[in-house]
XYZ file of C-alpha atoms in Angstrom:
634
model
C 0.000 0.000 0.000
C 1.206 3.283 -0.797
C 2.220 5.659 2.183
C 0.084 8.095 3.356
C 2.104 10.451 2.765
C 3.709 9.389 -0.713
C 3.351 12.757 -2.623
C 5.301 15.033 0.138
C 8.086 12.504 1.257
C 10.755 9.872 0.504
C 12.615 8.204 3.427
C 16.042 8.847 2.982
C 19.221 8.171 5.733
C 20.392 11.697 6.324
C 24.235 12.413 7.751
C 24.134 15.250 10.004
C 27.443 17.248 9.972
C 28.573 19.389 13.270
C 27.719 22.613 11.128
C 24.284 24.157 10.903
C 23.858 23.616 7.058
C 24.050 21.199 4.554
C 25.277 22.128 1.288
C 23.125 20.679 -2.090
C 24.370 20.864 -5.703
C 21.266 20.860 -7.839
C 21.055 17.639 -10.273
C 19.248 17.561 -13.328
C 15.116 17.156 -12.974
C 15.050 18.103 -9.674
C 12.723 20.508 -7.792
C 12.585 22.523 -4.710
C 9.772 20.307 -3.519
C 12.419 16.737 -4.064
C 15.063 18.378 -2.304
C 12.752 19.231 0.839
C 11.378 15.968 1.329
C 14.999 14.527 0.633
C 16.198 16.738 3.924
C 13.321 16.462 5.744
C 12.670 20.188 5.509
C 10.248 22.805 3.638
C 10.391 24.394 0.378
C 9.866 27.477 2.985
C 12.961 26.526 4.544
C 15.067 26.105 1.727
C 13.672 29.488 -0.050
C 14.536 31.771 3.138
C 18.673 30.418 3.001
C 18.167 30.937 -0.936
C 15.827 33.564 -1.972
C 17.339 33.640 -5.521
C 16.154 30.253 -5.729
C 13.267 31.560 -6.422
C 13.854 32.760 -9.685
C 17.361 31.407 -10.531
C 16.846 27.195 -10.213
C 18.960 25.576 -12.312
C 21.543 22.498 -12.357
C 25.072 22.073 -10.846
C 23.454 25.606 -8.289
C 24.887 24.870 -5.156
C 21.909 25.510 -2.464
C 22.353 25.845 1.624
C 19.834 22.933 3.276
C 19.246 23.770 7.077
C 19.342 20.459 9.291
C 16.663 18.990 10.021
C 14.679 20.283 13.187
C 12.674 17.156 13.735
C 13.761 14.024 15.538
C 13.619 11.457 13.127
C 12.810 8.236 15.363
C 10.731 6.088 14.048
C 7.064 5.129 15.257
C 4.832 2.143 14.423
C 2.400 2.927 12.444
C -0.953 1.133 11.561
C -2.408 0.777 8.053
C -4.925 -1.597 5.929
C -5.615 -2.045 2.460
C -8.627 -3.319 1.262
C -8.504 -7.170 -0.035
C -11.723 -7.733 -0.770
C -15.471 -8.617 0.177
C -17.316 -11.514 1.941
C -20.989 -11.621 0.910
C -23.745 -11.567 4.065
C -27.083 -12.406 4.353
C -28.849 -10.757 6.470
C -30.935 -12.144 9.159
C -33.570 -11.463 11.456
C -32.863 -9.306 14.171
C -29.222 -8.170 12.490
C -27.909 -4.423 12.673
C -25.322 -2.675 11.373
C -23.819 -2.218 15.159
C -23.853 -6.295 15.476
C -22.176 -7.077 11.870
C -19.390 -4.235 12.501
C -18.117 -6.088 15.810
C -18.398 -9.758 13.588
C -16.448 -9.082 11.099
C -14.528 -6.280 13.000
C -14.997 -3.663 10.445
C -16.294 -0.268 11.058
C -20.517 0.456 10.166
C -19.105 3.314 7.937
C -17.088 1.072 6.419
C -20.506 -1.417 5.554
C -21.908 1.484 4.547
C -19.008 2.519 1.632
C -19.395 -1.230 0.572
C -23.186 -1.033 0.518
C -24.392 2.451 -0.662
C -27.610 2.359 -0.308
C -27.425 1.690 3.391
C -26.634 5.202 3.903
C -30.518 5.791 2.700
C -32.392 3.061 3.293
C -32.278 0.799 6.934
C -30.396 -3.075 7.076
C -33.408 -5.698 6.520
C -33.330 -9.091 7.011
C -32.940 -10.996 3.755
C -30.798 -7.634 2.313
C -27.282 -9.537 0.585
C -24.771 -7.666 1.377
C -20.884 -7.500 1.158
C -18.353 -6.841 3.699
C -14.972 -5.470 3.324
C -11.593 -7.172 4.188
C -8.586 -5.615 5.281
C -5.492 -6.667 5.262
C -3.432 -4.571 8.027
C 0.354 -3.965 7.818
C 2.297 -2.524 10.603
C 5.708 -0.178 9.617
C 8.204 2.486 11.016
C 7.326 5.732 9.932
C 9.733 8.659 9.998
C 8.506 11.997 11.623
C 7.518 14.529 8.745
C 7.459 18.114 9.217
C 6.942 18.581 5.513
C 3.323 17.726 6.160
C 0.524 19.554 7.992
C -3.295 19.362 8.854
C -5.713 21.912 6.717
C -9.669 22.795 7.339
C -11.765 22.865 4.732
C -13.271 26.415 4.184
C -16.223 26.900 2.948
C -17.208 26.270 -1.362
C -13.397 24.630 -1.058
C -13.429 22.039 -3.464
C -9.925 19.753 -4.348
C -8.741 21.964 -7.204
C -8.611 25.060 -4.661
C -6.716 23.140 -1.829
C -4.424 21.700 -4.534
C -3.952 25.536 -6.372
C -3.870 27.306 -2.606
C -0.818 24.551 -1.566
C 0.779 24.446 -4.923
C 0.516 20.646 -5.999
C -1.472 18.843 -8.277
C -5.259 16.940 -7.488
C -3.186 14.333 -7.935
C -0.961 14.778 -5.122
C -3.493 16.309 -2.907
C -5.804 12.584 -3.174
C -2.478 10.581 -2.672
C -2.364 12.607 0.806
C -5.301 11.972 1.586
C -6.300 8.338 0.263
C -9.459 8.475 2.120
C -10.707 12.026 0.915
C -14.417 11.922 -0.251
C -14.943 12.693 -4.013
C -17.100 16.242 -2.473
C -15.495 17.957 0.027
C -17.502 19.608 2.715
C -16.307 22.621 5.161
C -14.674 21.149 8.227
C -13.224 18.396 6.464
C -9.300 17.571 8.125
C -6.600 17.173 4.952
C -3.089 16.600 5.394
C -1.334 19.442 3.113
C 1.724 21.045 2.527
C 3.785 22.668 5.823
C 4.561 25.951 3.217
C 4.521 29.186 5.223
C 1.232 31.453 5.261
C 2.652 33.991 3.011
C 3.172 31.270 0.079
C -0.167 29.615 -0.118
C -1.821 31.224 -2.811
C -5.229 33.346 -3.062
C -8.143 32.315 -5.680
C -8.594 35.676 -7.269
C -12.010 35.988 -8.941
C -10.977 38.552 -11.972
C -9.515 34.926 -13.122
C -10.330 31.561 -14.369
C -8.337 28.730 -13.328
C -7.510 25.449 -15.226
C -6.189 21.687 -14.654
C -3.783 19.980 -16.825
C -4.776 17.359 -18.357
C -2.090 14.091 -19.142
C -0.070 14.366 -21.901
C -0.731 18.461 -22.452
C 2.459 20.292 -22.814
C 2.636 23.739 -23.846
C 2.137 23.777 -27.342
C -1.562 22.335 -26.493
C -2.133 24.973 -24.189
C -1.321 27.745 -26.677
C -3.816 26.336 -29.137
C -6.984 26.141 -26.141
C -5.853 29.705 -24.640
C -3.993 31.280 -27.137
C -1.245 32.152 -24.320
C 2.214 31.241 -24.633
C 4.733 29.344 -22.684
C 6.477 32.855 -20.995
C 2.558 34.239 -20.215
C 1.611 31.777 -18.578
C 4.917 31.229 -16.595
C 3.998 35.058 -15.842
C 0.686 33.721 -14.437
C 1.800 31.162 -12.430
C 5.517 31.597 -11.442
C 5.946 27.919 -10.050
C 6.077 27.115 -14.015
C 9.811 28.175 -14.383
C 10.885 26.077 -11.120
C 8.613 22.872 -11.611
C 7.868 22.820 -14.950
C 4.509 21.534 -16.541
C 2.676 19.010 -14.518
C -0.347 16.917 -15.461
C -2.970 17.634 -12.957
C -1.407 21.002 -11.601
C -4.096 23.868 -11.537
C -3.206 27.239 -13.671
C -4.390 30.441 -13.188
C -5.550 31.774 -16.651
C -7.324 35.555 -18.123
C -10.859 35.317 -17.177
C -11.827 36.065 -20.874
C -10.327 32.775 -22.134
C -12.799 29.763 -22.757
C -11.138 26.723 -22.176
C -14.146 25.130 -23.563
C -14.758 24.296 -27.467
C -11.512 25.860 -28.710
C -10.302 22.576 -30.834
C -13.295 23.104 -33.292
C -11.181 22.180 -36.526
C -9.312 18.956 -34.483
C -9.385 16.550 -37.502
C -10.670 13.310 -37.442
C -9.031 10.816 -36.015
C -8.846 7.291 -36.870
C -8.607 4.963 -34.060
C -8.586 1.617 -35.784
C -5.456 2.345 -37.326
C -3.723 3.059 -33.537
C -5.082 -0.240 -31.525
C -2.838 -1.629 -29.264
C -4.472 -2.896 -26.415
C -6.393 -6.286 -26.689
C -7.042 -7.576 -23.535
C -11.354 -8.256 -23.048
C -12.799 -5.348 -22.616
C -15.166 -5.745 -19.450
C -18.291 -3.285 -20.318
C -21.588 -3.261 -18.675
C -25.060 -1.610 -20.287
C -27.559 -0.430 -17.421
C -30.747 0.261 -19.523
C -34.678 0.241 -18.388
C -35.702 -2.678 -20.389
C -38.574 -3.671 -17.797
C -38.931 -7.008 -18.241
C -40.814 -7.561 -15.121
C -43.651 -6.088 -17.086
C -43.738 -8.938 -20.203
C -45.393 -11.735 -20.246
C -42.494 -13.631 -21.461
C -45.517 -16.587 -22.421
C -47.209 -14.283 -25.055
C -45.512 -13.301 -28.032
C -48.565 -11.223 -28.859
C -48.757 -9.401 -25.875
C -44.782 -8.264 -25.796
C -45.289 -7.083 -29.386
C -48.068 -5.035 -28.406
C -46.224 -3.359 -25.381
C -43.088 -2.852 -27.671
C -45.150 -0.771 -30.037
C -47.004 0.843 -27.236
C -44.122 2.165 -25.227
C -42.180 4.309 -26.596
C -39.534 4.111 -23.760
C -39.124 0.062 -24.432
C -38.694 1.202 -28.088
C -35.747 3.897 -27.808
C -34.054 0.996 -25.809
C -34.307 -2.136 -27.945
C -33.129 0.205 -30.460
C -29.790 1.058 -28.611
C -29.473 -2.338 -27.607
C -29.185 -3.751 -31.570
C -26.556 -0.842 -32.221
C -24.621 -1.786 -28.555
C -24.996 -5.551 -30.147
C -23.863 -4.411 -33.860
C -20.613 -2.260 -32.324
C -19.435 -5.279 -30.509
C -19.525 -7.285 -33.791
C -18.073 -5.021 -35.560
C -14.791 -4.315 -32.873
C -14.614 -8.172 -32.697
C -14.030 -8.094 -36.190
C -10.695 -5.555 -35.461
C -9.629 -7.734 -32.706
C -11.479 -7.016 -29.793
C -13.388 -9.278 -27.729
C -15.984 -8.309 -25.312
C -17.433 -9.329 -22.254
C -20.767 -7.566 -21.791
C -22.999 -7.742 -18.872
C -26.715 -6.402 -19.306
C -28.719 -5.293 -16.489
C -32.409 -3.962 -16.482
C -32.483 -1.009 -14.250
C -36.481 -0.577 -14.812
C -36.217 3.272 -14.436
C -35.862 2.792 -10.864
C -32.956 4.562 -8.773
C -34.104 1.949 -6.302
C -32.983 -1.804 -8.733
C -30.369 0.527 -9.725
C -28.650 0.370 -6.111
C -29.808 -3.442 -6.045
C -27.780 -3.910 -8.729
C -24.371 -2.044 -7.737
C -24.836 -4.432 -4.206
C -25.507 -7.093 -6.103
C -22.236 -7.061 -8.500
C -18.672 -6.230 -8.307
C -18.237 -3.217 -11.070
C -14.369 -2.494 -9.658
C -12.807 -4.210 -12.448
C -15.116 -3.084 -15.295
C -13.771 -0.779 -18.099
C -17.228 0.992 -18.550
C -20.648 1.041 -17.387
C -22.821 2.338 -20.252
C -26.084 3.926 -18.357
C -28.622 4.097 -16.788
C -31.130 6.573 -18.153
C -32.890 7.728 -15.195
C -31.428 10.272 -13.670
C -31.459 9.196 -9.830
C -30.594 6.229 -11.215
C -27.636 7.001 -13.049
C -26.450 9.884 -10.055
C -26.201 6.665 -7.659
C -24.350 4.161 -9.952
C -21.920 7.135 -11.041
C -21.244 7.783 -7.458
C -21.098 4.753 -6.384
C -18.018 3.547 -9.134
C -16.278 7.080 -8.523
C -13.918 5.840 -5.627
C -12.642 2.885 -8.419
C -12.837 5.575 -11.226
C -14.840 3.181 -13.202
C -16.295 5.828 -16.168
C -19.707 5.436 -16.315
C -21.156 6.647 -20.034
C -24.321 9.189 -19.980
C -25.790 7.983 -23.482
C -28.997 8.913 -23.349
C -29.295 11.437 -20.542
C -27.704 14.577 -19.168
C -26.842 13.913 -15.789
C -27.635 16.413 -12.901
C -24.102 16.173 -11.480
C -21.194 15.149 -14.001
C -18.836 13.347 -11.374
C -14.688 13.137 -12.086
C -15.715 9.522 -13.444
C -18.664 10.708 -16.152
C -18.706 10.810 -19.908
C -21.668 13.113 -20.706
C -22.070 12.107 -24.264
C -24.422 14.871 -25.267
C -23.171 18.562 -25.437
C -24.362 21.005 -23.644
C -26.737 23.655 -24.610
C -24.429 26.328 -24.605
C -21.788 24.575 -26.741
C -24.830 24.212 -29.671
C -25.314 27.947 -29.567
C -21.910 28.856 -29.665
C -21.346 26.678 -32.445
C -23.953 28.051 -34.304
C -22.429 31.471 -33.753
C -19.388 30.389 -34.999
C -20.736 28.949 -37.982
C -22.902 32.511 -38.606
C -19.571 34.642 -37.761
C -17.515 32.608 -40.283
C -19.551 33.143 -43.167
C -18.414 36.104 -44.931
C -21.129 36.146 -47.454
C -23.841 37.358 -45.238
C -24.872 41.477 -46.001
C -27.485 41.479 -42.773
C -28.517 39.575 -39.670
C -31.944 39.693 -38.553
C -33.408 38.338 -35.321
C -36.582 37.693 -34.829
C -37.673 36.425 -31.185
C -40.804 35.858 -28.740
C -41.347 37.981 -25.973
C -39.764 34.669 -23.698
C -36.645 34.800 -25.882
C -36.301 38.461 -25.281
C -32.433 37.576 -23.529
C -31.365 34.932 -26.124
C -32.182 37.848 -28.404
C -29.994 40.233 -27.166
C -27.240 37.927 -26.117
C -27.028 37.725 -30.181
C -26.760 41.349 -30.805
C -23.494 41.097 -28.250
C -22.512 38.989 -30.759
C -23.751 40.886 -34.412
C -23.597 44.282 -33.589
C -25.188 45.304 -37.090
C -28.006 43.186 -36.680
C -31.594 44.276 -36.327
C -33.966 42.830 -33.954
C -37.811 42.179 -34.142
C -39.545 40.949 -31.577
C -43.819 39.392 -31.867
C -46.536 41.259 -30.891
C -48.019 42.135 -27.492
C -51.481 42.258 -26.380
C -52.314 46.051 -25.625
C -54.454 45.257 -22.644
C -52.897 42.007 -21.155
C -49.197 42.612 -22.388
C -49.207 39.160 -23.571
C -47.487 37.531 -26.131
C -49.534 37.321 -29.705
C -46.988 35.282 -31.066
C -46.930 36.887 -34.571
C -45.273 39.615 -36.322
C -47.148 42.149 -38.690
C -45.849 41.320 -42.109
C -45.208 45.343 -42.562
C -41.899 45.028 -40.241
C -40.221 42.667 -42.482
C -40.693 45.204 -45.623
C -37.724 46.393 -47.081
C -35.211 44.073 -44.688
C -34.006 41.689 -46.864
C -31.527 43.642 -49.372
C -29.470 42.047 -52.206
C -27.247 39.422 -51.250
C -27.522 36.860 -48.284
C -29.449 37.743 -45.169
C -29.422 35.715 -42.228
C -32.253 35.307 -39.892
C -31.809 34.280 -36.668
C -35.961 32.583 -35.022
C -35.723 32.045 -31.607
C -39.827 30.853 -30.569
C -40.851 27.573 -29.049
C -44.184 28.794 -30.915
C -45.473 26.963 -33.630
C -47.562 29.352 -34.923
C -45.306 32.311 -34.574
C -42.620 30.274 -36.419
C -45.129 28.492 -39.177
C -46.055 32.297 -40.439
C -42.022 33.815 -40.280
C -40.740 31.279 -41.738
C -43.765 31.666 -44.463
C -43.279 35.137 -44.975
C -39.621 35.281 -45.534
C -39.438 32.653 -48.000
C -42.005 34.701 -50.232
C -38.883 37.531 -49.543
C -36.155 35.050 -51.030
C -36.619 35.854 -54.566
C -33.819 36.699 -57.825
C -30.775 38.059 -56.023
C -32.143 37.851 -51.863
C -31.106 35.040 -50.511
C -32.627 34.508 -46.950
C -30.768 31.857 -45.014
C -33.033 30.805 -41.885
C -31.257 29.490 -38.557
C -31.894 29.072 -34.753
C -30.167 28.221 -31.483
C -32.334 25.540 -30.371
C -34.503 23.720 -33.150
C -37.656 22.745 -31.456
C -41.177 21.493 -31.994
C -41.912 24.995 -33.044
C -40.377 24.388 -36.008
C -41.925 20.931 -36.888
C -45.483 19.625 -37.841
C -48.274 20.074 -40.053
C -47.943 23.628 -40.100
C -44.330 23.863 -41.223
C -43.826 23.394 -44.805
C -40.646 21.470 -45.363
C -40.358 22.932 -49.000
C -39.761 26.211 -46.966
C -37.342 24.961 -44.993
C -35.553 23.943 -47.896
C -35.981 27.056 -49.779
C -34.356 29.173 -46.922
C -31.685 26.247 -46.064
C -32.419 25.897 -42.623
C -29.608 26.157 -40.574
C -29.382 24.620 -36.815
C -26.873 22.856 -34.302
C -27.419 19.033 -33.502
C -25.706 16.643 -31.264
C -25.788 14.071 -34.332
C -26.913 14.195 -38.550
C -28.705 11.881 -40.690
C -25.962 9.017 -42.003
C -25.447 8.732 -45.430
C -27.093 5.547 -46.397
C -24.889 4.602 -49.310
C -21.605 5.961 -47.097
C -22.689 3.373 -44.560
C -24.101 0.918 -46.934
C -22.862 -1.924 -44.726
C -24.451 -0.563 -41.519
C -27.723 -0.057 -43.352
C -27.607 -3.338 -45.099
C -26.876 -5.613 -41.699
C -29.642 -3.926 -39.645
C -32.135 -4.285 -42.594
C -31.401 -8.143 -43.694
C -32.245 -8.694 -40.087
C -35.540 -6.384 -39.406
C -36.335 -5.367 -42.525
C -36.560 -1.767 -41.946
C -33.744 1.109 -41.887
C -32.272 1.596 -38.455
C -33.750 4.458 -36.055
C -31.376 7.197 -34.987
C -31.103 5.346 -31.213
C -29.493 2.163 -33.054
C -27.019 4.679 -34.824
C -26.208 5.933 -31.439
C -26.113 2.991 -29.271
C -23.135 1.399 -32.234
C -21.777 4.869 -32.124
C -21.179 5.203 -28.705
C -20.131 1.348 -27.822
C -17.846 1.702 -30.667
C -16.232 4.594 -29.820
C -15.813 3.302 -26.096
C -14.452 0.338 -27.147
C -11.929 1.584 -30.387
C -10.668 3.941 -27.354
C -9.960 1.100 -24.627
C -7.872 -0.570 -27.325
C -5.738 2.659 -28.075
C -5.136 2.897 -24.191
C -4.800 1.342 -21.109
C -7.868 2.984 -19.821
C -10.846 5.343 -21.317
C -9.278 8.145 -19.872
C -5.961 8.485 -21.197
C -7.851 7.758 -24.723
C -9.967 10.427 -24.237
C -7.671 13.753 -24.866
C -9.241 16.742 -26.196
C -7.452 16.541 -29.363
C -9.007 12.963 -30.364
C -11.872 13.809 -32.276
C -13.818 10.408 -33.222
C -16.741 10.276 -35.665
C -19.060 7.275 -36.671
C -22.734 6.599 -38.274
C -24.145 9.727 -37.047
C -22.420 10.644 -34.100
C -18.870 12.378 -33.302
C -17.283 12.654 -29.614
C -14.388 14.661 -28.137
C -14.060 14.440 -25.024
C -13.213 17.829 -22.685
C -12.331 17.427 -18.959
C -14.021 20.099 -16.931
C -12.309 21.263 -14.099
C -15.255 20.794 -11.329
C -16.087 17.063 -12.987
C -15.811 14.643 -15.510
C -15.675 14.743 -19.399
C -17.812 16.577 -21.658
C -18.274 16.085 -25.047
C -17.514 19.223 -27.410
C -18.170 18.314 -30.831
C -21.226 19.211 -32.558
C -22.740 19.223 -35.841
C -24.054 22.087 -38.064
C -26.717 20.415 -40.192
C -29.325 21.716 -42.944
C -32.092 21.619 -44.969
C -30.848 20.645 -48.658
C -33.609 19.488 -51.243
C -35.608 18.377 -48.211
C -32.988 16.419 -46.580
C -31.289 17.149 -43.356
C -27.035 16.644 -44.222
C -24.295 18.401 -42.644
C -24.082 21.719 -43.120
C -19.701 22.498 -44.569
């Protein structure tokens, strides 16, 4: 088991002269924070006998150490590491109190092995497991390199690990037993640096973690600043170099997020290196308590019926297609299906009931209670838990959100709008409830002119129409781009009417919107329209091209004889993608940097680690009406 205290110290056999001082000749790769824990002192220490140290830290420097104030005896020290589980059944008249002095184990301990225990009470019949320990006894060394730190208040890890100047990574490996959430009052062990070095978070700036593998070069492309600003920023740069996990404070005005927009494709197939079985698991509501396994007739019936059963058979023939098709590159699978039945309740049956520690992905669930427990529950063994179908309500360190955020859509369809240089005009036109999205996009075009639908004189209610006088004499020669933001049908039925009669000889009238609704679907929506003004909006994925992915189409239809649904597309999209990545890595994180940009039948994923959670998926799709179909907008 790793010490305690691994990050901050090495034990080393120190010979104390007669003087005061030890002198140190700097080596090659070495930092202030090596040659402390080597002496048994504090980068404080060292930095008050050497202030130009500070600035001026390079080999073959000759530094003065002080000796060593602390006694260095050794003391026994206690510490377990966990071996396993035995599996309990409960019985009558059992508690929690009664099993922790049986198997001498703490309740709290029970309690991390069984989750749900910290909601619901011990029953009899409950099957539980209960945690081994193996316990080691060894001489420690006194360390005065180390203190004890209270949590403050909104302190989460990446503000104890900026304020102390180390990485997350560090800051866990000091405290093996940190929860994934910290919470005020919380004891860490931290860096012993003086007061006057821990750092401040300032709130005129952003701050952001290093992810493996990203060197400099990588951060100039996502903020644009270059090696000697940011060194400028954060002075510990020029001492201790560029560390993966090691939290940087950056201009507020920089967006980490969605920089890498033009990150070509990349082809995994052609990088696969890693074929060991990949151990996935797909947590879906399938509710098969509620078929009649007995009547064909009847299961048919409910399949049709609910629509729910439907999006999930579908995703389970694409999960099923992906894994033939990566067996056919090599990789072998060993998939475990579980119905959670849209219940957060079988979903914490199901994490007591099975071992997930050694799984490479759990795809699922889609309820969100549901999926919040499993996440949380395979955190602590970093087990990354795929959000296909869902936006979760908290996106843990271990969580692939699949689908982007809102936000990301809209800026890429600003992007898209900004980078045509065609365009003579922008127009918005907006609902009285879209008033803000309105003028967040005159921020953004300046130039452009805004109408807004009619109000009720009396009531001040919306009308949801605009007179057609207000569009006279907007639309000049050249290409005009309206922006309708309206979850209205009827408002956006009679625009998008209107300004297609306006798209005549040399007025071209190219129609987009942020978020494309129901508003802009039905009977009342003429798709010829649509067509006619090349409607314009962001999507998470695009129609596939059916003669592109002739082999695709042709496998799903020689076995149900229809053309597969966009949830098929996605569930071989997304079980692909997992798997192509766990055979170009040891794990799904280091596979899944932000310049690894994937794309399949429909979908594409890159992968962005926020710094308060997990990964989020940046890479969107512009698509468009074209001859009334929907293809990808270039």
């Amino acid at each position: 088991m790793k010490n305690l205290l691994t990050v901050i110290l090495f034990t080393f056999t120190i010979s104390l002269s007669a003087q005061n001082y030890i002198e140190h000749k700097i080596k090659a790769g070495e930092t202030i924070e090596s040659i402390a824990k080597r002496y048994l002192v504090t980068p404080f220490d060292i930095f008050a006998l050497n202030p130009d140290a500070k600035t001026k830290f390079q080999p073959n420097t000759i530094l003065i150490i002080p000796n060593s104030k602390v006694k260095n005896e050794p003391i026994e020290e206690k510490s377990r590491e966990l071996i396993g589980y035995k599996k309990h059944k409960v019985k009558r008249k059992e508690t929690l109190y009664g099993l922790s002095k049986k198997y001498n184990v703490s309740e709290d301990d029970i309690k991390k092995a069984n989750r749900f225990l910290y909601s619901e009470n011990l029953k009899k019949g409950d099957k539980i497991r209960i945690p081994k320990y193996k316990t080691f006894i060894s001489k420690q060394t006194l360390k005065n390199t180390v203190r004890k730190y209270e949590v403050l208040p909104k302190e989460g890890k990446w503000r104890v690990a900026y304020k102390f100047g180390i990485t997350i990574a560090e800051l866990e490996a000091l405290n093996p037993n940190m929860e994934p959430i910290l919470q005020p009052g919380d004891e860490l062990n931290v860096p012993n640096i003086n007061d006057k070095e821990e750092k401040t978070i300032e709130a005129e700036y952003n701050y952001y973690e290093v992810l493996p593998k990203e060197g400099f070069y990588r951060l100039k492309i996502k903020t644009d600043l270059t090696q000697e600003e940011l060194e400028d920023l954060n002075p510990e740069l020029k001492t201790g170099g560029l560390k993966a996990g090691m939290v940087l404070k950056i201009p507020a005005s920089i967006d980490t997020t969605a920089s890498l927009s033009n990150v070509e494709t990349t082809k995994l197939e052609s990088n696969l290196k890693n074929f060991k079985t990949k151990k996935l698991a797909l947590m879906m509501p399938y509710r098969l308590n509620r078929i009649d396994t007995d009547s064909v007739a009847e299961a048919k019936a409910m399949i049709k019926k609910d629509k729910l059963l439907s999006i999930v058979l579908d995703f389970h023939v694409g999960v099923r297609m992906a894994l033939d098709s990566a067996r056919q590159l090599g990789i072998s699978t060993d998939l475990k299906v579980l119905d959670t039945r849209y219940q957060a309740s079988r979903a914490s049956k199901l994490l007591n009931e099975n071992d997930f520690s050694n799984y490479d992905a759990v795809i699922g669930p889609m309820e969100e209670q549901a999926f919040d427990r499993v996440a949380n529950a395979l955190k602590r063994d970093r087990v990354p838990v795929i959000a296909a179908l869902n936006k979760p309500k908290e996106v843990y360190g271990n969580v692939f959100q699949t689908i982007p955020k809102n936000k990301l859509l809209e800026k890429a369809m600003i992007d898209f709008v900004k980078a045509d240089s065609l365009k003579t005009k922008v127009v918005i036109i907006a609902d009285q409830a879209h008033r803000e999205k309105s003028n967040m996009l005159k921020k953004e075009f300046p130039g452009a002119t805004q109408i807004y639908s009619e109000r009720d004189k009396k009531t001040g209610k919306d009308e949801y129409f605009v007179y057609p006088v207000r569009l006279e004499n907007m639309f000049p020669k050249g290409k005009t781009i309206v922006f309708l933001e309206t979850d209205s049908n009827p408002l956006a039925s009679s625009v998008i009417s209107m300004i297609n009669s306006k798209a005549i000889d040399d007025t071209e009238i190219v129609l987009v919107t942020l978020n494309k609704n129901k508003a802009f679907e039905g009977k009342d929506i003429d798709n010829n329209n649509l067509s006619n003004l090349k409607f314009h909006y962001p999507s998470v994925n695009k129609g596939f091209d059916e003669v592109k992915y002739n082999g695709f189409v042709k496998a799903y239809r020689k076995e149900f004889g229809i053309s597969p649904s966009k949830y098929v597309a996605r569930g071989f999209d997304i079980t692909l993608d997992v798997l192509l990545r766990l055979a170009t890595e040891d794990n799904l994180y280091e596979a899944s940097s932000d310049t690894i940009e994937t794309e399949y039948i429909e979908n594409k994923f890159r992968y962005n680690k926020s710094l308060f959670g997990g990964y989020m998926n940046e890479a969107v799709y512009i698509v468009k009406f074209d001859n009334l179909r929907i293809v990808e907008a270039n």
